[in-house]
CSV table of C-alpha atoms in Angstrom, one decimal:
chain,number,residue,atom,x,y,z
A,418,MET,CA,-12.0,22.0,-20.5
A,419,THR,CA,-13.2,19.1,-23.1
A,420,ARG,CA,-13.8,15.2,-22.3
A,421,THR,CA,-12.6,12.4,-24.3
A,422,ARG,CA,-15.3,10.3,-25.5
A,423,ARG,CA,-14.5,7.0,-25.2
A,424,THR,CA,-15.6,5.3,-28.2
A,425,GLY,CA,-13.9,0.9,-27.5
A,426,PRO,CA,-15.1,-1.8,-25.8
A,427,ARG,CA,-16.0,-1.1,-21.6
A,428,LEU,CA,-15.9,-4.0,-19.0
A,429,PRO,CA,-19.5,-3.1,-17.3
A,430,ARG,CA,-19.0,-2.9,-13.5
A,431,THR,CA,-19.8,-6.1,-12.4
A,432,ALA,CA,-16.6,-7.2,-13.9
A,433,ALA,CA,-15.3,-5.8,-10.7
A,434,LEU,CA,-16.8,-8.4,-8.6
A,435,LEU,CA,-13.3,-10.7,-8.2
A,436,VAL,CA,-11.2,-7.7,-7.8
A,437,LEU,CA,-13.1,-6.1,-5.2
A,438,LEU,CA,-11.8,-8.4,-2.8
A,439,PRO,CA,-7.9,-7.7,-2.5
A,440,LEU,CA,-5.6,-9.1,0.0
A,441,SER,CA,-2.2,-8.1,1.1
A,442,VAL,CA,0.6,-10.1,1.9
A,443,ALA,CA,4.7,-10.0,2.4
A,444,ALA,CA,6.6,-12.5,3.4
A,445,CYS,CA,5.7,-15.7,5.6
A,446,SER,CA,7.3,-17.3,8.4
A,447,GLY,CA,6.7,-21.2,9.3
A,448,GLY,CA,9.5,-22.6,6.8
A,449,ASP,CA,10.0,-23.5,2.7
A,450,ASP,CA,6.4,-24.8,2.2
A,451,ALA,CA,5.0,-21.4,4.2
A,452,GLU,CA,7.2,-19.1,2.6
A,453,ARG,CA,6.5,-20.5,-0.8
A,454,PHE,CA,2.6,-20.3,0.0
A,455,CYS,CA,3.0,-16.4,0.6
A,456,SER,CA,4.9,-15.7,-2.1
A,457,GLU,CA,2.5,-17.3,-4.7
A,458,ALA,CA,-0.3,-16.1,-2.5
A,459,GLU,CA,1.2,-12.3,-3.0
A,460,ASP,CA,1.5,-12.8,-6.5
A,461,ALA,CA,-2.1,-14.1,-7.7
A,462,LEU,CA,-3.6,-11.4,-5.1
A,463,ALA,CA,-2.0,-8.5,-6.6
A,464,GLY,CA,-2.9,-9.7,-10.2
A,465,ILE,CA,-6.0,-9.0,-9.0
A,466,ASP,CA,-6.1,-5.1,-8.9
A,467,ALA,CA,-3.7,-5.7,-11.9
A,468,SER,CA,-6.3,-7.0,-13.7
A,469,GLY,CA,-9.1,-4.6,-12.4
A,470,ALA,CA,-7.1,-1.9,-13.7
A,471,LEU,CA,-8.2,-3.2,-17.3
A,472,GLY,CA,-11.5,-2.3,-17.3
A,473,ASP,CA,-10.8,-0.1,-20.1
A,474,ASP,CA,-9.5,-2.7,-22.5
A,475,PRO,CA,-11.7,-6.1,-22.6
A,476,GLN,CA,-9.0,-8.5,-24.4
A,477,ALA,CA,-6.3,-7.4,-21.8
A,478,PHE,CA,-9.1,-8.0,-18.9
A,479,ALA,CA,-9.8,-11.9,-20.4
A,480,ASP,CA,-6.3,-12.3,-21.0
A,481,ALA,CA,-5.5,-10.8,-17.5
A,482,ILE,CA,-8.5,-13.0,-15.7
A,483,ALA,CA,-6.9,-16.2,-17.6
A,484,GLN,CA,-4.0,-15.6,-16.4
A,485,GLN,CA,-5.4,-15.4,-12.8
A,486,ARG,CA,-7.3,-18.4,-13.5
A,487,GLU,CA,-4.1,-20.3,-13.9
A,488,GLY,CA,-2.2,-18.9,-11.2
A,489,PHE,CA,-5.1,-19.6,-8.7
A,490,GLU,CA,-5.2,-23.2,-9.9
A,491,SER,CA,-1.5,-23.5,-9.5
A,492,ILE,CA,-1.2,-22.2,-6.1
A,493,ASP,CA,-1.3,-25.7,-3.5
A,494,PRO,CA,-2.5,-23.7,-0.5
A,495,PRO,CA,-2.2,-24.8,3.2
A,496,SER,CA,-5.3,-27.1,4.5
A,497,GLU,CA,-6.9,-24.5,6.7
A,498,ILE,CA,-7.5,-22.4,4.0
A,499,ALA,CA,-8.0,-25.0,0.9
A,500,ASP,CA,-11.2,-24.8,1.0
A,501,ASP,CA,-11.7,-20.9,0.5
A,502,TRP,CA,-8.6,-20.9,-1.6
A,503,GLU,CA,-10.6,-23.2,-4.8
A,504,THR,CA,-13.9,-20.6,-3.9
A,505,PHE,CA,-11.1,-18.0,-5.5
A,506,ALA,CA,-9.8,-20.5,-8.2
A,507,THR,CA,-13.4,-21.8,-9.1
A,508,ALA,CA,-14.9,-17.9,-10.0
A,509,PHE,CA,-12.3,-17.1,-12.0
A,510,ALA,CA,-12.2,-19.8,-14.0
A,511,GLN,CA,-15.9,-19.3,-14.0
A,512,LEU,CA,-15.3,-16.2,-15.3
A,513,ASP,CA,-12.1,-16.9,-17.8
A,514,ASP,CA,-15.0,-19.4,-19.3
A,515,ALA,CA,-17.4,-16.3,-19.5
A,516,LEU,CA,-14.9,-13.9,-21.3
A,517,GLN,CA,-13.2,-16.8,-23.5
A,518,SER,CA,-16.7,-17.7,-25.0
A,519,VAL,CA,-17.6,-14.4,-26.4
A,520,ASP,CA,-16.1,-12.0,-29.1
A,521,THR,CA,-14.4,-9.0,-26.6
A,522,THR,CA,-15.0,-6.7,-28.9
A,523,ASP,CA,-18.5,-7.6,-28.9
A,524,GLN,CA,-19.8,-5.0,-26.4
A,525,ALA,CA,-23.8,-6.8,-25.8
A,526,ALA,CA,-22.3,-10.2,-26.1
A,527,LEU,CA,-19.8,-9.2,-23.4
A,528,ASP,CA,-21.9,-7.2,-20.8
A,529,GLN,CA,-24.2,-10.6,-21.7
A,530,ALA,CA,-21.6,-12.9,-20.4
A,531,LEU,CA,-20.3,-10.9,-17.3
A,532,THR,CA,-24.1,-10.7,-16.2
A,533,GLU,CA,-24.5,-13.7,-16.4
A,534,PHE,CA,-21.6,-14.5,-14.4
A,535,SER,CA,-22.2,-12.0,-12.1
A,536,GLY,CA,-25.9,-13.4,-11.2
A,537,SER,CA,-24.3,-17.0,-10.7
A,538,ALA,CA,-21.3,-16.0,-8.9
A,539,ASP,CA,-21.5,-16.5,-5.0
A,540,THR,CA,-20.5,-12.8,-4.1
A,541,ASP,CA,-21.1,-13.4,-0.6
A,542,GLY,CA,-19.2,-17.1,-0.6
A,543,LEU,CA,-16.4,-15.3,-2.2
A,544,ALA,CA,-15.9,-12.6,0.8
A,545,ASP,CA,-16.3,-15.1,3.0
A,546,ALA,CA,-13.3,-16.9,1.9
A,547,SER,CA,-11.5,-13.7,1.2
A,548,ASP,CA,-11.6,-12.1,4.6
A,549,ARG,CA,-10.7,-16.4,5.7
A,550,ILE,CA,-7.7,-16.2,3.3
A,551,GLY,CA,-7.0,-12.7,5.0
A,552,SER,CA,-6.9,-13.8,8.1
A,553,TYR,CA,-4.7,-16.5,7.4
A,554,LEU,CA,-2.5,-14.4,6.1
A,555,ALA,CA,-1.8,-12.1,8.8
A,556,GLU,CA,-1.4,-14.3,11.1
A,557,ASN,CA,1.3,-16.4,9.4
A,558,CYS,CA,2.8,-14.0,6.7
A,559,GLU,CA,5.3,-11.8,7.9
A,560,ALA,CA,3.4,-7.7,6.7
């Protein structure tokens, strides 16, 4: 069996920091605002999974993270999880800034930017925010 060797830049595993926090949502109950939030949240959270699938294409990954940033920043969350939503928005903004500041075809520069981001990211805070957002969605959005 012959294996094909990849020759292009690859994202290190540390870039998966944000994509390992998947949450699922469907529809919401509780009025137009709640329905709009659940729908927008579903789209934003599905985008996390889609971004993670682009790990072999650094530029596409960087573009997807920029879209994720815009998505999280454009959503007005309920007050109960506003701080947690801001945690996600801030993390995507930091990752986007790190990726936009380097040439994604320069593997060494990309690795360094992602390592620096991973070292500065509050993974415990992201995990806690993910748990609280997940609980909110489970309680307030129909599966």
